[in-house]
Amino acid sequence: NVDGTSNIGGTIKYTVTLILRISDTEEKRKFFVMNCSKENLILGLPWLREVNPTVDWKEGT
C-alpha cells in the first residue's frame, strides 16, 4: 500500500489486460487485480506523469 501498510486483500496474484478509453484515446494496459479499496480502478503516479491528463477537479472530469 502507498502508506506502507500490508494489503488486507492479500498478495496480488492476477493481472488483466484492458482497453482504457479516455476521451478520444484508446490503449491497452495491464492492471493488477486486487481487493483493497472501494474504488474500481486506481491509476498510479507513473501513468499520470506519462499521460499528463487534463483534470477538472470541480466537475470531477
mmCIF file of N, CA and C in Angstrom:
data_model
loop_
_atom_site.group_PDB
_atom_site.id
_atom_site.type_symbol
_atom_site.label_atom_id
_atom_site.label_comp_id
_atom_site.label_asym_id
_atom_site.label_seq_id
_atom_site.Cartn_x
_atom_site.Cartn_y
_atom_site.Cartn_z
ATOM 1 N N ASN A 1 0.829 -1.181 0.000
ATOM 2 C CA ASN A 1 0.000 0.000 0.000
ATOM 3 C C ASN A 1 0.875 1.247 0.000
ATOM 4 N N VAL A 2 0.315 2.332 -0.469
ATOM 5 C CA VAL A 2 1.054 3.586 -0.564
ATOM 6 C C VAL A 2 1.564 4.044 0.795
ATOM 7 N N ASP A 3 0.787 3.798 1.843
ATOM 8 C CA ASP A 3 1.185 4.254 3.177
ATOM 9 C C ASP A 3 2.127 3.291 3.894
ATOM 10 N N GLY A 4 2.546 2.218 3.228
ATOM 11 C CA GLY A 4 3.494 1.276 3.805
ATOM 12 C C GLY A 4 2.871 0.145 4.593
ATOM 13 N N THR A 5 1.549 0.135 4.757
ATOM 14 C CA THR A 5 0.877 -0.944 5.472
ATOM 15 C C THR A 5 0.682 -2.144 4.555
ATOM 16 N N SER A 6 0.439 -3.309 5.154
ATOM 17 C CA SER A 6 0.181 -4.516 4.373
ATOM 18 C C SER A 6 -1.182 -4.429 3.706
ATOM 19 N N ASN A 7 -1.296 -5.055 2.545
ATOM 20 C CA ASN A 7 -2.554 -5.095 1.813
ATOM 21 C C ASN A 7 -3.477 -6.105 2.482
ATOM 22 N N ILE A 8 -4.608 -5.655 3.029
ATOM 23 C CA ILE A 8 -5.521 -6.563 3.722
ATOM 24 C C ILE A 8 -6.173 -7.566 2.775
ATOM 25 N N GLY A 9 -6.151 -7.280 1.475
ATOM 26 C CA GLY A 9 -6.707 -8.200 0.491
ATOM 27 C C GLY A 9 -5.754 -9.326 0.131
ATOM 28 N N GLY A 10 -4.536 -9.295 0.660
ATOM 29 C CA GLY A 10 -3.562 -10.338 0.378
ATOM 30 C C GLY A 10 -2.631 -9.975 -0.763
ATOM 31 N N THR A 11 -1.832 -10.954 -1.157
ATOM 32 C CA THR A 11 -0.857 -10.775 -2.226
ATOM 33 C C THR A 11 -1.553 -10.656 -3.573
ATOM 34 N N ILE A 12 -1.035 -9.795 -4.434
ATOM 35 C CA ILE A 12 -1.576 -9.670 -5.786
ATOM 36 C C ILE A 12 -1.109 -10.870 -6.590
ATOM 37 N N LYS A 13 -2.072 -11.625 -7.145
ATOM 38 C CA LYS A 13 -1.754 -12.848 -7.877
ATOM 39 C C LYS A 13 -2.125 -12.778 -9.351
ATOM 40 N N TYR A 14 -2.967 -11.828 -9.734
ATOM 41 C CA TYR A 14 -3.502 -11.810 -11.091
ATOM 42 C C TYR A 14 -3.357 -10.438 -11.737
ATOM 43 N N THR A 15 -3.248 -10.463 -13.059
ATOM 44 C CA THR A 15 -3.297 -9.240 -13.857
ATOM 45 C C THR A 15 -4.330 -9.439 -14.956
ATOM 46 N N VAL A 16 -4.784 -8.342 -15.505
ATOM 47 C CA VAL A 16 -5.726 -8.389 -16.615
ATOM 48 C C VAL A 16 -5.348 -7.268 -17.583
ATOM 49 N N THR A 17 -5.459 -7.543 -18.874
ATOM 50 C CA THR A 17 -5.216 -6.521 -19.883
ATOM 51 C C THR A 17 -6.561 -5.971 -20.323
ATOM 52 N N LEU A 18 -6.717 -4.661 -20.200
ATOM 53 C CA LEU A 18 -7.970 -3.998 -20.539
ATOM 54 C C LEU A 18 -7.717 -2.875 -21.528
ATOM 55 N N ILE A 19 -8.754 -2.496 -22.247
ATOM 56 C CA ILE A 19 -8.679 -1.318 -23.106
ATOM 57 C C ILE A 19 -9.130 -0.126 -22.275
ATOM 58 N N LEU A 20 -8.264 0.850 -22.159
ATOM 59 C CA LEU A 20 -8.537 2.060 -21.398
ATOM 60 C C LEU A 20 -8.892 3.164 -22.386
ATOM 61 N N ARG A 21 -10.112 3.704 -22.269
ATOM 62 C CA ARG A 21 -10.562 4.781 -23.154
ATOM 63 C C ARG A 21 -10.725 6.059 -22.343
ATOM 64 N N ILE A 22 -10.049 7.097 -22.788
ATOM 65 C CA ILE A 22 -10.177 8.412 -22.180
ATOM 66 C C ILE A 22 -10.308 9.414 -23.320
ATOM 67 N N SER A 23 -11.470 10.075 -23.366
ATOM 68 C CA SER A 23 -11.807 10.990 -24.462
ATOM 69 C C SER A 23 -11.699 10.234 -25.777
ATOM 70 N N ASP A 24 -10.848 10.690 -26.686
ATOM 71 C CA ASP A 24 -10.716 10.020 -27.982
ATOM 72 C C ASP A 24 -9.483 9.129 -28.055
ATOM 73 N N THR A 25 -8.871 8.841 -26.913
ATOM 74 C CA THR A 25 -7.676 7.997 -26.856
ATOM 75 C C THR A 25 -8.036 6.619 -26.318
ATOM 76 N N GLU A 26 -7.493 5.593 -26.968
ATOM 77 C CA GLU A 26 -7.742 4.210 -26.559
ATOM 78 C C GLU A 26 -6.413 3.461 -26.555
ATOM 79 N N GLU A 27 -6.166 2.715 -25.482
ATOM 80 C CA GLU A 27 -4.926 1.950 -25.403
ATOM 81 C C GLU A 27 -5.107 0.727 -24.517
ATOM 82 N N LYS A 28 -4.317 -0.303 -24.791
ATOM 83 C CA LYS A 28 -4.314 -1.494 -23.942
ATOM 84 C C LYS A 28 -3.335 -1.275 -22.803
ATOM 85 N N ARG A 29 -3.777 -1.621 -21.594
ATOM 86 C CA ARG A 29 -2.935 -1.502 -20.405
ATOM 87 C C ARG A 29 -3.117 -2.727 -19.527
ATOM 88 N N LYS A 30 -2.063 -3.090 -18.816
ATOM 89 C CA LYS A 30 -2.137 -4.199 -17.866
ATOM 90 C C LYS A 30 -2.451 -3.637 -16.488
ATOM 91 N N PHE A 31 -3.418 -4.263 -15.803
ATOM 92 C CA PHE A 31 -3.824 -3.843 -14.468
ATOM 93 C C PHE A 31 -3.665 -5.000 -13.499
ATOM 94 N N PHE A 32 -3.329 -4.684 -12.267
ATOM 95 C CA PHE A 32 -3.264 -5.677 -11.198
ATOM 96 C C PHE A 32 -4.654 -5.828 -10.597
ATOM 97 N N VAL A 33 -5.058 -7.071 -10.357
ATOM 98 C CA VAL A 33 -6.358 -7.361 -9.755
ATOM 99 C C VAL A 33 -6.155 -7.526 -8.259
ATOM 100 N N MET A 34 -6.890 -6.730 -7.472
ATOM 101 C CA MET A 34 -6.726 -6.780 -6.030
ATOM 102 C C MET A 34 -7.991 -6.303 -5.332
ATOM 103 N N ASN A 35 -8.091 -6.606 -4.072
ATOM 104 C CA ASN A 35 -9.235 -6.208 -3.272
ATOM 105 C C ASN A 35 -8.726 -5.380 -2.100
ATOM 106 N N CYS A 36 -8.621 -4.066 -2.304
ATOM 107 C CA CYS A 36 -8.071 -3.244 -1.226
ATOM 108 C C CYS A 36 -8.769 -1.904 -1.064
ATOM 109 N N SER A 37 -9.803 -1.648 -1.840
ATOM 110 C CA SER A 37 -10.390 -0.322 -1.803
ATOM 111 C C SER A 37 -11.807 -0.354 -2.325
ATOM 112 N N LYS A 38 -12.550 0.690 -2.042
ATOM 113 C CA LYS A 38 -13.888 0.830 -2.602
ATOM 114 C C LYS A 38 -13.835 1.318 -4.043
ATOM 115 N N GLU A 39 -12.671 1.744 -4.496
ATOM 116 C CA GLU A 39 -12.515 2.244 -5.857
ATOM 117 C C GLU A 39 -12.461 1.085 -6.844
ATOM 118 N N ASN A 40 -12.986 1.313 -8.060
ATOM 119 C CA ASN A 40 -12.947 0.291 -9.101
ATOM 120 C C ASN A 40 -11.611 0.254 -9.827
ATOM 121 N N LEU A 41 -10.934 1.392 -9.881
ATOM 122 C CA LEU A 41 -9.682 1.486 -10.620
ATOM 123 C C LEU A 41 -8.814 2.564 -9.988
ATOM 124 N N ILE A 42 -7.543 2.269 -9.849
ATOM 125 C CA ILE A 42 -6.595 3.254 -9.339
ATOM 126 C C ILE A 42 -5.501 3.433 -10.389
ATOM 127 N N LEU A 43 -5.338 4.660 -10.874
ATOM 128 C CA LEU A 43 -4.284 4.978 -11.826
ATOM 129 C C LEU A 43 -3.142 5.612 -11.049
ATOM 130 N N GLY A 44 -1.960 5.050 -11.170
ATOM 131 C CA GLY A 44 -0.828 5.492 -10.364
ATOM 132 C C GLY A 44 -0.117 6.716 -10.903
ATOM 133 N N LEU A 45 0.795 7.220 -10.099
ATOM 134 C CA LEU A 45 1.568 8.400 -10.453
ATOM 135 C C LEU A 45 2.391 8.206 -11.735
ATOM 136 N N PRO A 46 3.003 7.039 -11.981
ATOM 137 C CA PRO A 46 3.725 6.871 -13.251
ATOM 138 C C PRO A 46 2.812 7.065 -14.468
ATOM 139 N N TRP A 47 1.582 6.542 -14.400
ATOM 140 C CA TRP A 47 0.626 6.715 -15.502
ATOM 141 C C TRP A 47 0.254 8.187 -15.643
ATOM 142 N N LEU A 48 -0.029 8.856 -14.525
ATOM 143 C CA LEU A 48 -0.393 10.273 -14.572
ATOM 144 C C LEU A 48 0.731 11.113 -15.170
ATOM 145 N N ARG A 49 1.964 10.792 -14.833
ATOM 146 C CA ARG A 49 3.101 11.535 -15.394
ATOM 147 C C ARG A 49 3.236 11.283 -16.899
ATOM 148 N N GLU A 50 3.041 10.034 -17.310
ATOM 149 C CA GLU A 50 3.178 9.679 -18.731
ATOM 150 C C GLU A 50 2.090 10.325 -19.576
ATOM 151 N N VAL A 51 0.854 10.234 -19.148
ATOM 152 C CA VAL A 51 -0.288 10.696 -19.936
ATOM 153 C C VAL A 51 -0.560 12.189 -19.729
ATOM 154 N N ASN A 52 -0.292 12.680 -18.524
ATOM 155 C CA ASN A 52 -0.497 14.084 -18.175
ATOM 156 C C ASN A 52 -1.904 14.566 -18.548
ATOM 157 N N PRO A 53 -2.939 13.916 -17.999
ATOM 158 C CA PRO A 53 -4.307 14.264 -18.386
ATOM 159 C C PRO A 53 -4.740 15.628 -17.839
ATOM 160 N N THR A 54 -5.701 16.238 -18.541
ATOM 161 C CA THR A 54 -6.317 17.467 -18.063
ATOM 162 C C THR A 54 -7.450 17.078 -17.130
ATOM 163 N N VAL A 55 -7.440 17.602 -15.918
ATOM 164 C CA VAL A 55 -8.439 17.236 -14.916
ATOM 165 C C VAL A 55 -9.178 18.487 -14.453
ATOM 166 N N ASP A 56 -10.517 18.411 -14.462
ATOM 167 C CA ASP A 56 -11.350 19.468 -13.885
ATOM 168 C C ASP A 56 -11.808 18.962 -12.527
ATOM 169 N N TRP A 57 -11.143 19.389 -11.464
ATOM 170 C CA TRP A 57 -11.425 18.880 -10.128
ATOM 171 C C TRP A 57 -12.807 19.286 -9.638
ATOM 172 N N LYS A 58 -13.312 20.446 -10.044
ATOM 173 C CA LYS A 58 -14.651 20.880 -9.629
ATOM 174 C C LYS A 58 -15.740 20.015 -10.239
ATOM 175 N N GLU A 59 -15.580 19.659 -11.502
ATOM 176 C CA GLU A 59 -16.579 18.853 -12.209
ATOM 177 C C GLU A 59 -16.354 17.356 -12.041
ATOM 178 N N GLY A 60 -15.166 16.981 -11.614
ATOM 179 C CA GLY A 60 -14.848 15.558 -11.471
ATOM 180 C C GLY A 60 -14.639 14.870 -12.807
ATOM 181 N N THR A 61 -14.148 15.638 -13.784
ATOM 182 C CA THR A 61 -13.921 15.072 -15.121
ATOM 183 C C THR A 61 -12.483 15.276 -15.559
#
